[in-house]
CSV table of C-alpha atoms and ligand atoms in Angstrom, one decimal:
chain,number,residue,atom,x,y,z
A,1,MET,CA,-50.9,-123.4,-212.8
A,2,SER,CA,-50.0,-125.0,-209.5
A,3,HIS,CA,-46.9,-126.6,-210.9
A,4,ALA,CA,-45.8,-123.3,-212.3
A,5,SER,CA,-45.9,-121.6,-209.0
A,6,ALA,CA,-44.1,-124.6,-207.4
A,7,ALA,CA,-41.3,-124.1,-210.0
A,8,GLN,CA,-41.0,-120.3,-209.3
A,9,PRO,CA,-37.3,-119.6,-209.2
A,10,VAL,CA,-36.1,-118.3,-205.9
A,11,ALA,CA,-35.6,-114.6,-206.3
A,12,VAL,CA,-31.9,-113.7,-205.8
A,13,ASP,CA,-31.4,-110.1,-205.0
A,14,HIS,CA,-27.7,-109.7,-205.7
A,15,GLY,CA,-25.8,-109.8,-202.5
A,16,GLN,CA,-28.9,-109.3,-200.4
A,17,HIS,CA,-29.9,-112.8,-199.7
A,18,PRO,CA,-29.1,-113.9,-196.2
A,19,LEU,CA,-25.7,-115.4,-195.4
A,20,PRO,CA,-25.6,-119.0,-194.3
A,21,SER,CA,-25.7,-119.2,-190.6
A,22,TYR,CA,-22.0,-120.0,-190.1
A,23,LEU,CA,-21.2,-116.8,-191.9
A,24,ASP,CA,-23.7,-114.7,-190.1
A,25,ALA,CA,-22.9,-111.2,-188.8
A,26,SER,CA,-24.5,-112.2,-185.5
A,27,ASN,CA,-21.4,-114.2,-184.8
A,28,LEU,CA,-19.9,-112.7,-181.7
A,29,GLY,CA,-16.4,-114.0,-182.4
A,30,PRO,CA,-13.7,-112.7,-184.6
A,31,TRP,CA,-15.7,-113.4,-187.8
A,32,GLY,CA,-18.5,-111.2,-186.6
A,33,ASN,CA,-15.9,-108.5,-185.8
A,34,TYR,CA,-14.4,-108.8,-189.3
A,35,LEU,CA,-17.9,-108.4,-190.9
A,36,GLN,CA,-18.5,-105.2,-189.0
A,37,GLN,CA,-15.1,-103.9,-190.2
A,38,VAL,CA,-16.1,-104.7,-193.8
A,39,ASP,CA,-19.5,-102.9,-193.3
A,40,ARG,CA,-17.6,-99.8,-192.2
A,41,VAL,CA,-15.5,-99.8,-195.4
A,42,ILE,CA,-18.2,-100.4,-198.0
A,43,PRO,CA,-19.4,-96.8,-198.1
A,44,HIS,CA,-15.9,-95.8,-199.1
A,45,LEU,CA,-15.5,-98.2,-202.0
A,46,GLY,CA,-17.2,-96.3,-204.7
A,47,SER,CA,-18.3,-98.4,-207.7
A,48,LEU,CA,-16.2,-101.4,-206.4
A,49,ALA,CA,-18.8,-101.7,-203.6
A,50,ARG,CA,-20.8,-103.9,-206.0
A,51,TRP,CA,-18.2,-106.6,-205.5
A,52,ALA,CA,-18.1,-106.2,-201.7
A,53,GLU,CA,-20.2,-109.3,-201.0
A,54,THR,CA,-17.1,-111.3,-202.1
A,55,LEU,CA,-15.3,-110.1,-198.9
A,56,LYS,CA,-18.0,-111.6,-196.7
A,57,ARG,CA,-17.7,-115.1,-198.0
A,58,PRO,CA,-14.6,-117.2,-197.8
A,59,LYS,CA,-13.8,-118.8,-201.2
A,60,ARG,CA,-12.9,-122.2,-199.8
A,61,VAL,CA,-13.2,-123.8,-196.4
A,62,LEU,CA,-11.7,-127.2,-195.6
A,63,ILE,CA,-12.3,-129.1,-192.3
A,64,VAL,CA,-10.1,-132.2,-191.8
A,65,ASP,CA,-10.0,-135.0,-189.3
A,66,VAL,CA,-6.4,-135.5,-188.1
A,67,PRO,CA,-6.0,-139.0,-186.4
A,68,ILE,CA,-2.7,-139.9,-184.9
A,69,HIS,CA,-1.2,-142.7,-182.8
A,70,MET,CA,-0.5,-141.3,-179.3
A,71,ASP,CA,2.6,-142.5,-177.4
A,72,ASN,CA,0.4,-144.4,-175.0
A,73,GLY,CA,-1.0,-146.6,-177.7
A,74,THR,CA,-4.4,-144.9,-178.2
A,75,VAL,CA,-5.6,-143.1,-181.3
A,76,ALA,CA,-6.5,-139.4,-180.9
A,77,HIS,CA,-8.5,-137.3,-183.4
A,78,PHE,CA,-7.9,-133.6,-183.8
A,79,GLU,CA,-9.9,-131.2,-185.9
A,80,GLY,CA,-8.0,-129.2,-188.5
A,81,TYR,CA,-8.9,-126.3,-190.8
A,82,ARG,CA,-7.6,-124.5,-193.8
A,83,VAL,CA,-9.6,-121.6,-195.1
A,84,GLN,CA,-8.8,-119.6,-198.3
A,85,HIS,CA,-10.7,-116.4,-198.0
A,86,ASN,CA,-9.7,-114.8,-201.3
A,87,VAL,CA,-7.3,-115.6,-204.0
A,88,SER,CA,-8.0,-112.8,-206.5
A,89,ARG,CA,-4.6,-111.2,-206.1
A,90,GLY,CA,-2.5,-114.4,-206.0
A,91,PRO,CA,-2.2,-117.7,-204.1
A,92,GLY,CA,-3.6,-117.9,-200.6
A,93,LYS,CA,-1.1,-117.0,-197.9
A,94,GLY,CA,-1.3,-117.1,-194.1
A,95,GLY,CA,-0.2,-119.0,-191.0
A,96,VAL,CA,-1.2,-122.1,-189.2
A,97,ARG,CA,-2.0,-122.0,-185.5
A,98,PHE,CA,-2.2,-124.8,-183.0
A,99,HIS,CA,-4.4,-123.8,-180.1
A,100,GLN,CA,-7.0,-125.5,-177.9
A,101,ASP,CA,-9.6,-122.7,-178.7
A,102,VAL,CA,-9.2,-122.6,-182.5
A,103,THR,CA,-12.6,-122.7,-184.3
A,104,LEU,CA,-13.6,-122.6,-187.9
A,105,SER,CA,-15.1,-119.2,-187.6
A,106,GLU,CA,-11.9,-117.9,-185.9
A,107,VAL,CA,-9.8,-119.3,-188.8
A,108,MET,CA,-12.2,-117.7,-191.3
A,109,ALA,CA,-11.7,-114.3,-189.7
A,110,LEU,CA,-7.9,-114.8,-189.6
A,111,SER,CA,-7.9,-115.8,-193.3
A,112,ALA,CA,-9.9,-112.7,-194.2
A,113,TRP,CA,-7.6,-110.5,-192.2
A,114,MET,CA,-4.7,-112.0,-194.2
A,115,SER,CA,-6.5,-111.0,-197.5
A,116,VAL,CA,-6.7,-107.4,-196.2
A,117,LYS,CA,-3.1,-107.4,-194.8
A,118,ASN,CA,-1.5,-108.8,-198.0
A,119,ALA,CA,-3.3,-106.3,-200.1
A,120,ALA,CA,-2.4,-103.5,-197.7
A,121,VAL,CA,1.3,-104.1,-198.1
A,122,ASN,CA,0.7,-105.0,-201.7
A,123,VAL,CA,2.3,-108.4,-201.7
A,124,PRO,CA,0.9,-110.6,-204.5
A,125,TYR,CA,-1.2,-112.9,-202.4
A,126,GLY,CA,-4.7,-113.6,-201.4
A,127,GLY,CA,-5.6,-114.5,-197.8
A,128,ALA,CA,-5.7,-117.9,-196.1
A,129,LYS,CA,-5.2,-119.4,-192.6
A,130,GLY,CA,-5.2,-122.8,-191.0
A,131,GLY,CA,-5.3,-124.3,-187.6
A,132,ILE,CA,-5.7,-127.3,-185.4
A,133,ARG,CA,-7.8,-127.4,-182.3
A,134,VAL,CA,-5.2,-128.7,-179.9
A,135,ASP,CA,-3.1,-127.7,-177.0
A,136,PRO,CA,0.4,-128.5,-178.4
A,137,LYS,CA,2.0,-128.2,-175.0
A,138,LYS,CA,0.2,-131.5,-174.1
A,139,LEU,CA,1.8,-133.4,-176.9
A,140,SER,CA,5.2,-135.1,-177.0
A,141,LEU,CA,7.6,-134.1,-179.8
A,142,GLY,CA,6.7,-137.3,-181.7
A,143,GLU,CA,3.0,-136.7,-181.4
A,144,LEU,CA,3.4,-133.1,-182.5
A,145,GLU,CA,5.3,-134.3,-185.6
A,146,ARG,CA,2.8,-137.0,-186.5
A,147,MET,CA,-0.1,-134.5,-186.1
A,148,THR,CA,1.6,-131.9,-188.2
A,149,ARG,CA,2.4,-134.4,-190.9
A,150,ARG,CA,-1.1,-135.8,-191.1
A,151,TYR,CA,-2.6,-132.4,-191.1
A,152,THR,CA,-0.3,-131.3,-193.9
A,153,SER,CA,-1.2,-134.4,-195.9
A,154,GLU,CA,-5.0,-133.8,-195.4
A,155,ILE,CA,-4.8,-130.1,-196.5
A,156,GLY,CA,-2.4,-131.2,-199.3
A,157,ILE,CA,-5.2,-131.1,-201.8
A,158,ILE,CA,-5.5,-127.3,-201.6
A,159,ILE,CA,-2.0,-126.1,-200.7
A,160,GLY,CA,1.1,-125.6,-202.9
A,161,PRO,CA,3.7,-123.0,-203.9
A,162,ASN,CA,1.3,-121.5,-206.4
A,163,LYS,CA,-2.0,-122.3,-204.6
A,164,ASP,CA,-1.7,-121.6,-200.9
A,165,ILE,CA,1.4,-121.1,-198.8
A,166,PRO,CA,1.2,-121.7,-195.0
A,167,ALA,CA,3.5,-120.2,-192.4
A,168,PRO,CA,4.0,-120.0,-188.7
A,169,ASP,CA,1.4,-118.4,-186.4
A,170,VAL,CA,0.5,-118.9,-182.7
A,171,ASN,CA,2.3,-122.0,-181.3
A,172,THR,CA,3.9,-123.1,-184.6
A,173,ASN,CA,7.5,-122.6,-185.5
A,174,GLU,CA,10.4,-123.3,-187.9
A,175,GLN,CA,10.5,-127.0,-187.0
A,176,ILE,CA,6.8,-127.4,-187.8
A,177,MET,CA,7.3,-125.7,-191.1
A,178,ALA,CA,10.2,-128.1,-191.9
A,179,TRP,CA,7.8,-131.1,-191.2
A,180,MET,CA,5.1,-129.5,-193.4
A,181,MET,CA,7.6,-128.8,-196.2
A,182,ASP,CA,8.9,-132.4,-196.0
A,183,THR,CA,5.5,-134.0,-195.9
A,184,TYR,CA,4.2,-132.0,-198.9
A,185,SER,CA,7.5,-132.8,-200.8
A,186,MET,CA,7.2,-136.5,-200.0
A,187,ASN,CA,3.6,-136.6,-201.2
A,188,THR,CA,4.4,-134.8,-204.4
A,189,GLY,CA,7.6,-136.5,-205.1
A,190,SER,CA,9.7,-133.4,-205.5
A,191,THR,CA,11.5,-131.0,-203.2
A,192,SER,CA,9.2,-128.1,-202.8
A,193,THR,CA,10.6,-125.4,-200.5
A,194,GLY,CA,8.2,-122.7,-201.6
A,195,VAL,CA,5.1,-124.5,-200.2
A,196,VAL,CA,5.6,-123.0,-196.7
A,197,THR,CA,7.5,-120.0,-195.4
A,198,GLY,CA,9.0,-119.4,-192.0
A,199,LYS,CA,11.3,-122.5,-192.6
A,200,PRO,CA,14.7,-123.0,-191.0
A,201,ILE,CA,17.4,-121.1,-192.8
A,202,ASP,CA,19.1,-124.3,-193.9
A,203,LEU,CA,15.9,-125.4,-195.6
A,204,GLY,CA,15.2,-122.4,-197.8
A,205,GLY,CA,14.2,-120.1,-195.0
A,206,SER,CA,14.9,-116.4,-195.1
A,207,LEU,CA,17.2,-114.4,-192.8
A,208,GLY,CA,15.2,-111.9,-190.8
A,209,ARG,CA,11.9,-113.9,-191.1
A,210,ARG,CA,11.8,-114.8,-187.4
A,211,GLU,CA,12.1,-111.2,-186.3
A,212,ALA,CA,10.1,-109.7,-189.2
A,213,THR,CA,6.7,-109.3,-187.5
A,214,GLY,CA,8.1,-107.6,-184.4
A,215,ARG,CA,10.3,-105.4,-186.6
A,216,GLY,CA,7.3,-104.3,-188.6
A,217,VAL,CA,5.4,-103.5,-185.4
A,218,TYR,CA,8.4,-101.4,-184.3
A,219,THR,CA,8.7,-99.7,-187.7
A,220,VAL,CA,5.1,-98.5,-188.0
A,221,GLY,CA,5.1,-97.6,-184.3
A,222,CYS,CA,8.0,-95.2,-184.9
A,223,GLU,CA,6.3,-93.7,-188.0
A,224,ALA,CA,3.1,-93.1,-186.0
A,225,ALA,CA,5.0,-91.8,-183.0
A,226,HIS,CA,6.6,-89.3,-185.3
A,227,HIS,CA,3.2,-88.1,-186.5
A,228,LEU,CA,2.0,-87.7,-182.9
A,229,GLY,CA,5.2,-85.9,-181.9
A,230,MET,CA,6.0,-88.7,-179.4
A,231,GLU,CA,9.6,-89.6,-178.5
A,232,ILE,CA,10.4,-93.3,-178.5
A,233,LYS,CA,13.2,-92.6,-176.1
A,234,GLY,CA,11.7,-92.7,-172.6
A,235,ALA,CA,8.3,-93.8,-173.8
A,236,ARG,CA,6.6,-96.3,-171.5
A,237,VAL,CA,5.5,-99.5,-173.3
A,238,ALA,CA,3.1,-102.3,-172.1
A,239,VAL,CA,3.2,-105.6,-174.1
A,240,GLN,CA,0.7,-108.4,-174.0
A,241,GLY,CA,2.3,-111.6,-175.3
A,242,PHE,CA,6.1,-112.0,-175.3
A,243,GLY,CA,6.7,-114.5,-178.0
A,244,ASN,CA,7.8,-114.1,-181.5
A,245,VAL,CA,5.9,-110.8,-182.0
A,246,GLY,CA,5.7,-109.1,-178.6
A,247,GLY,CA,9.2,-110.3,-177.5
A,248,VAL,CA,10.9,-108.9,-180.6
A,249,ALA,CA,8.9,-105.7,-180.7
A,250,GLY,CA,9.7,-105.2,-177.0
A,251,LYS,CA,13.4,-105.7,-177.6
A,252,LEU,CA,13.5,-103.2,-180.4
A,253,PHE,CA,11.6,-100.6,-178.5
A,254,ALA,CA,13.9,-101.1,-175.5
A,255,GLU,CA,17.0,-100.8,-177.7
A,256,ALA,CA,15.6,-97.5,-179.0
A,257,GLY,CA,15.4,-96.2,-175.4
A,258,ALA,CA,11.8,-97.0,-174.5
A,259,ARG,CA,10.9,-98.4,-171.1
A,260,ILE,CA,9.0,-101.7,-171.2
A,261,VAL,CA,7.0,-101.2,-168.0
A,262,ALA,CA,4.6,-104.2,-168.1
A,263,VAL,CA,4.3,-107.5,-169.8
A,264,GLN,CA,1.5,-110.0,-169.7
A,265,ASP,CA,1.3,-113.6,-171.1
A,266,HIS,CA,-0.4,-116.9,-170.3
A,267,SER,CA,1.8,-117.3,-167.2
A,268,GLY,CA,0.9,-113.9,-165.6
A,269,THR,CA,1.5,-110.2,-165.6
A,270,ILE,CA,4.7,-108.4,-164.4
A,271,TYR,CA,5.4,-104.7,-163.9
A,272,GLN,CA,8.6,-102.6,-163.4
A,273,GLY,CA,8.1,-98.9,-163.5
A,274,ALA,CA,11.7,-98.2,-164.2
A,275,GLY,CA,11.6,-100.5,-167.2
A,276,LEU,CA,12.1,-104.3,-167.3
A,277,ASP,CA,15.5,-105.8,-168.2
A,278,VAL,CA,14.4,-107.0,-171.6
A,279,PRO,CA,17.4,-109.2,-172.5
A,280,ALA,CA,17.1,-111.0,-169.1
A,281,LEU,CA,13.3,-111.4,-169.5
A,282,LEU,CA,13.7,-112.8,-173.0
A,283,GLN,CA,16.2,-115.3,-171.6
A,284,HIS,CA,13.8,-116.2,-168.8
A,285,VAL,CA,10.9,-116.8,-171.3
A,286,LEU,CA,13.2,-119.0,-173.4
A,287,GLU,CA,14.1,-121.1,-170.3
A,288,THR,CA,10.7,-121.3,-168.6
A,289,GLY,CA,8.1,-120.7,-171.4
A,290,GLY,CA,6.6,-117.5,-169.9
A,291,VAL,CA,7.2,-114.3,-168.0
A,292,GLY,CA,5.8,-115.6,-164.7
A,293,GLY,CA,8.5,-116.1,-162.1
A,294,PHE,CA,10.8,-113.4,-163.5
A,295,ALA,CA,12.7,-112.2,-160.4
A,296,LYS,CA,13.4,-108.6,-161.3
A,297,ALA,CA,9.7,-107.4,-161.5
A,298,GLU,CA,6.6,-107.0,-159.4
A,299,VAL,CA,3.7,-109.4,-160.1
A,300,ILE,CA,0.4,-107.6,-160.7
A,301,ALA,CA,-3.2,-108.9,-161.2
A,302,ASN,CA,-4.0,-109.8,-164.9
A,303,GLU,CA,-6.9,-107.3,-164.9
A,304,ALA,CA,-4.6,-104.6,-163.7
A,305,PHE,CA,-2.6,-104.8,-167.0
A,306,TRP,CA,-5.3,-102.6,-168.7
A,307,ASP,CA,-4.8,-99.8,-166.1
A,308,VAL,CA,-1.0,-99.6,-166.5
A,309,ASP,CA,0.2,-96.1,-167.0
A,310,CYS,CA,1.9,-96.3,-170.4
A,311,ASP,CA,2.3,-94.4,-173.7
A,312,ILE,CA,2.3,-97.3,-176.1
A,313,LEU,CA,0.3,-100.6,-175.7
A,314,ILE,CA,1.1,-103.6,-177.8
A,315,PRO,CA,-1.4,-106.4,-177.8
A,316,ALA,CA,0.6,-109.2,-179.3
A,317,ALA,CA,-1.3,-112.3,-178.2
A,318,LEU,CA,-4.8,-113.4,-179.3
A,319,GLU,CA,-8.1,-111.9,-180.6
A,320,GLN,CA,-10.7,-109.9,-178.7
A,321,GLN,CA,-8.5,-108.7,-175.8
A,322,ILE,CA,-9.5,-105.0,-176.0
A,323,THR,CA,-13.2,-104.8,-175.6
A,324,ALA,CA,-15.9,-102.4,-174.6
A,325,ASP,CA,-15.2,-103.5,-171.0
A,326,ASN,CA,-11.6,-102.4,-170.8
A,327,ALA,CA,-11.2,-99.8,-173.6
A,328,GLY,CA,-12.2,-97.0,-171.3
A,329,ARG,CA,-9.4,-97.8,-168.9
A,330,ILE,CA,-6.5,-97.9,-171.3
A,331,LYS,CA,-4.0,-95.0,-170.6
A,332,ALA,CA,-1.8,-95.4,-173.7
A,333,ARG,CA,-1.8,-92.7,-176.5
A,334,MET,CA,-1.2,-95.3,-179.1
A,335,ILE,CA,-2.0,-99.0,-179.5
A,336,ILE,CA,0.0,-101.1,-182.0
A,337,GLU,CA,-1.7,-104.4,-182.8
A,338,GLY,CA,0.9,-107.1,-183.0
A,339,ALA,CA,-1.8,-109.8,-182.7
A,340,ASN,CA,-4.5,-110.4,-185.2
A,341,GLY,CA,-7.9,-109.0,-184.2
A,342,PRO,CA,-7.1,-107.9,-180.7
A,343,THR,CA,-9.6,-105.0,-180.7
A,344,THR,CA,-13.4,-105.4,-181.1
A,345,PRO,CA,-15.3,-102.8,-183.2
A,346,ALA,CA,-17.1,-101.5,-180.1
A,347,ALA,CA,-13.7,-101.0,-178.4
A,348,ASP,CA,-12.4,-99.3,-181.6
A,349,ASP,CA,-15.2,-96.7,-181.2
A,350,ILE,CA,-14.4,-96.1,-177.6
A,351,LEU,CA,-10.6,-95.7,-178.3
A,352,GLN,CA,-11.3,-93.3,-181.2
A,353,SER,CA,-13.6,-91.2,-179.0
A,354,ARG,CA,-10.8,-91.0,-176.4
A,355,ASP,CA,-8.3,-90.0,-179.1
A,356,ILE,CA,-6.2,-93.1,-178.7
A,357,LEU,CA,-4.5,-94.0,-182.0
A,358,VAL,CA,-4.9,-97.6,-183.0
A,359,LEU,CA,-2.4,-99.0,-185.6
A,360,PRO,CA,-4.5,-101.9,-186.9
A,361,ASP,CA,-3.2,-105.5,-187.2
A,362,VAL,CA,-3.7,-105.5,-191.0
A,363,ILE,CA,-0.8,-103.0,-191.3
A,364,ALA,CA,1.0,-103.2,-188.0
A,365,ASN,CA,1.8,-106.9,-188.0
A,366,ALA,CA,2.2,-107.2,-191.8
A,367,GLY,CA,6.0,-107.5,-191.5
A,368,GLY,CA,5.9,-111.2,-191.0
A,369,VAL,CA,4.1,-112.0,-194.2
A,370,THR,CA,6.2,-109.4,-196.1
A,371,VAL,CA,9.4,-111.3,-195.3
A,372,SER,CA,7.5,-114.5,-196.0
A,373,TYR,CA,7.0,-113.1,-199.5
A,374,PHE,CA,10.8,-112.4,-199.7
A,375,GLU,CA,11.4,-116.0,-198.6
A,376,TRP,CA,9.0,-117.4,-201.3
A,377,VAL,CA,10.7,-115.3,-204.0
A,378,GLN,CA,14.2,-116.4,-202.8
A,379,ASP,CA,13.0,-120.0,-202.9
A,380,PHE,CA,11.8,-119.7,-206.4
A,381,SER,CA,15.0,-118.1,-207.6
A,382,SER,CA,17.3,-120.2,-205.3
A,383,PHE,CA,19.2,-117.0,-204.7
A,384,PHE,CA,19.4,-115.8,-201.1
A,385,TRP,CA,19.7,-112.2,-199.9
A,386,ASP,CA,21.7,-111.0,-196.9
A,387,GLU,CA,19.9,-109.8,-193.8
A,388,GLU,CA,20.7,-106.2,-194.3
A,389,GLU,CA,19.0,-106.2,-197.7
A,390,ILE,CA,15.9,-108.0,-196.3
A,391,ASN,CA,15.5,-105.6,-193.4
A,392,ALA,CA,16.0,-102.6,-195.6
A,393,ARG,CA,13.3,-103.9,-198.1
A,394,LEU,CA,11.0,-104.7,-195.2
A,395,VAL,CA,11.3,-101.2,-193.6
A,396,LYS,CA,10.8,-99.6,-197.0
A,397,ILE,CA,7.6,-101.6,-197.7
A,398,MET,CA,6.2,-101.0,-194.2
A,399,LYS,CA,6.9,-97.2,-194.3
A,400,HIS,CA,5.4,-96.8,-197.7
A,401,ALA,CA,2.3,-98.8,-196.9
A,402,PHE,CA,1.8,-96.9,-193.6
A,403,ALA,CA,2.2,-93.5,-195.3
A,404,ALA,CA,-0.4,-94.4,-197.8
A,405,VAL,CA,-2.9,-95.5,-195.1
A,406,TRP,CA,-2.1,-92.4,-193.0
A,407,ASP,CA,-2.9,-90.1,-195.9
A,408,VAL,CA,-6.2,-91.9,-196.6
A,409,ALA,CA,-7.2,-91.6,-192.9
A,410,GLN,CA,-6.4,-87.9,-192.9
A,411,ASP,CA,-8.2,-87.2,-196.2
A,412,GLN,CA,-11.3,-89.2,-195.5
A,413,LYS,CA,-11.4,-88.6,-191.7
A,414,VAL,CA,-11.6,-92.3,-190.9
A,415,SER,CA,-9.7,-94.5,-188.4
A,416,LEU,CA,-6.4,-96.1,-189.6
A,417,ARG,CA,-8.3,-99.4,-189.6
A,418,THR,CA,-10.9,-98.2,-192.0
A,419,ALA,CA,-8.2,-96.5,-194.0
A,420,THR,CA,-6.3,-99.7,-194.3
A,421,PHE,CA,-9.4,-101.6,-195.3
A,422,ILE,CA,-10.2,-98.9,-197.9
A,423,VAL,CA,-6.7,-99.3,-199.5
A,424,ALA,CA,-6.7,-103.1,-199.3
A,425,CYS,CA,-10.3,-103.8,-200.3
A,426,LYS,CA,-10.1,-101.6,-203.3
A,427,ARG,CA,-7.0,-103.5,-204.5
A,428,ILE,CA,-8.8,-106.9,-203.9
A,429,LEU,CA,-12.0,-105.9,-205.5
A,430,HIS,CA,-10.3,-104.2,-208.5
A,431,THR,CA,-8.5,-107.5,-209.3
A,432,ARG,CA,-11.8,-109.3,-208.8
A,433,GLU,CA,-13.4,-107.0,-211.3
A,434,LEU,CA,-10.5,-107.3,-213.8
A,435,ARG,CA,-10.6,-111.1,-213.6
A,436,GLY,CA,-14.3,-111.2,-213.9
A,437,LEU,CA,-16.6,-114.1,-213.0
A,438,TYR,CA,-15.9,-117.6,-214.2
A,439,PRO,CA,-17.7,-119.1,-216.3
B,1,LIG,N1,1.0,-115.7,-189.2
B,1,LIG,C1,1.5,-114.5,-189.7
B,1,LIG,C2,0.4,-113.5,-189.8
B,1,LIG,O1,-0.6,-113.5,-189.1
B,1,LIG,C3,2.3,-114.6,-190.9
B,1,LIG,C4,1.7,-115.2,-192.1
B,1,LIG,C5,2.6,-115.6,-193.3
B,1,LIG,O2,3.8,-115.3,-193.2
B,1,LIG,O3,2.1,-116.1,-194.2
B,1,LIG,O4,0.5,-112.5,-190.5
């Protein structure tokens, strides 16, 4: 009798048993934010909700040690990650970020947002993300290359053109993608351009990829402005982050007649009520690495950025910037999320109650991965398209995806974020159901 009770199987109530602690919803970082977003969509999933637990657990998590020789003769160890959140719809896809604050749970959230984003624009990918906990500005070029190559080699067991395809993200660029492509190709013994996207044009990269995320931000911004009856010409825009996403979006809005009144980045916050000279600012950022020190603007306190009088706010830097603490102060009518995860769920609620329209990351910044998809297709076919064709296809996909999400938001009276999650999670879970469980 006693041995029978000891052998009692643990009762597993499908999907109800507690998550392991590192997956827990009490996580206050981006992963916890993501779980709250999933909980908001589950009531809208109908019968597919029975698969929803899948969304709360990354499929595969890899932590790697990245040791390299430093220029001063010492050996340094960096911690690297690659997370494949979901691969039901195709290979994993998502960027690699180098940042001193990167953590596993942040990369898990970023990989999950890639699953949602890729499904929202209907590119045939799952979601993945990688990162190294490092401040790349402190490395020499040689150290950066050695770290990138060793990291690529370590995650080489799970990436590949049909398995998981990295791309640029915060602090990574075309050169880093070239080293990743070369390292993977050397290890596999064949030239494999399709293993990463965001490569230099001469190495199988795509025209338009560098500007694609910013172009997508601009495209959905114009679509939403149209619905709101807002003119882009003359609109006042504030941008946080002036790199590959914020810089390009700012340039496109300025070219369409908007006034870029404030820009914030790691080097400070600048303001110019009449509108900043965007080409001059982009040149300044290219030369100095940040907006700080730009002569033709007023310097304001970083906190004051959230009080700036503007019509459109574009957070295009890091996660958790718009929180319950500052959401009540924002003056914009519309927020376009160029960054991943810039708004917490608590802030989302405040913004919604204040009638501020949020165009969520999972649709607003999907232009980058959309042109990554074009790059991957071009690499496979070794037939390259011109920039006009790429931009036209990008705009078509973004407008189509945005219109579908807008309709769901209207029909079901939910935020655009929940609407995007409804569209995307249904796609993910439908393929999950079709494929069934192995074994
Ligand atoms: N890092 C970008 C993102 O967050 C692009 C990912 C990709 O092109 O795979 O969407």
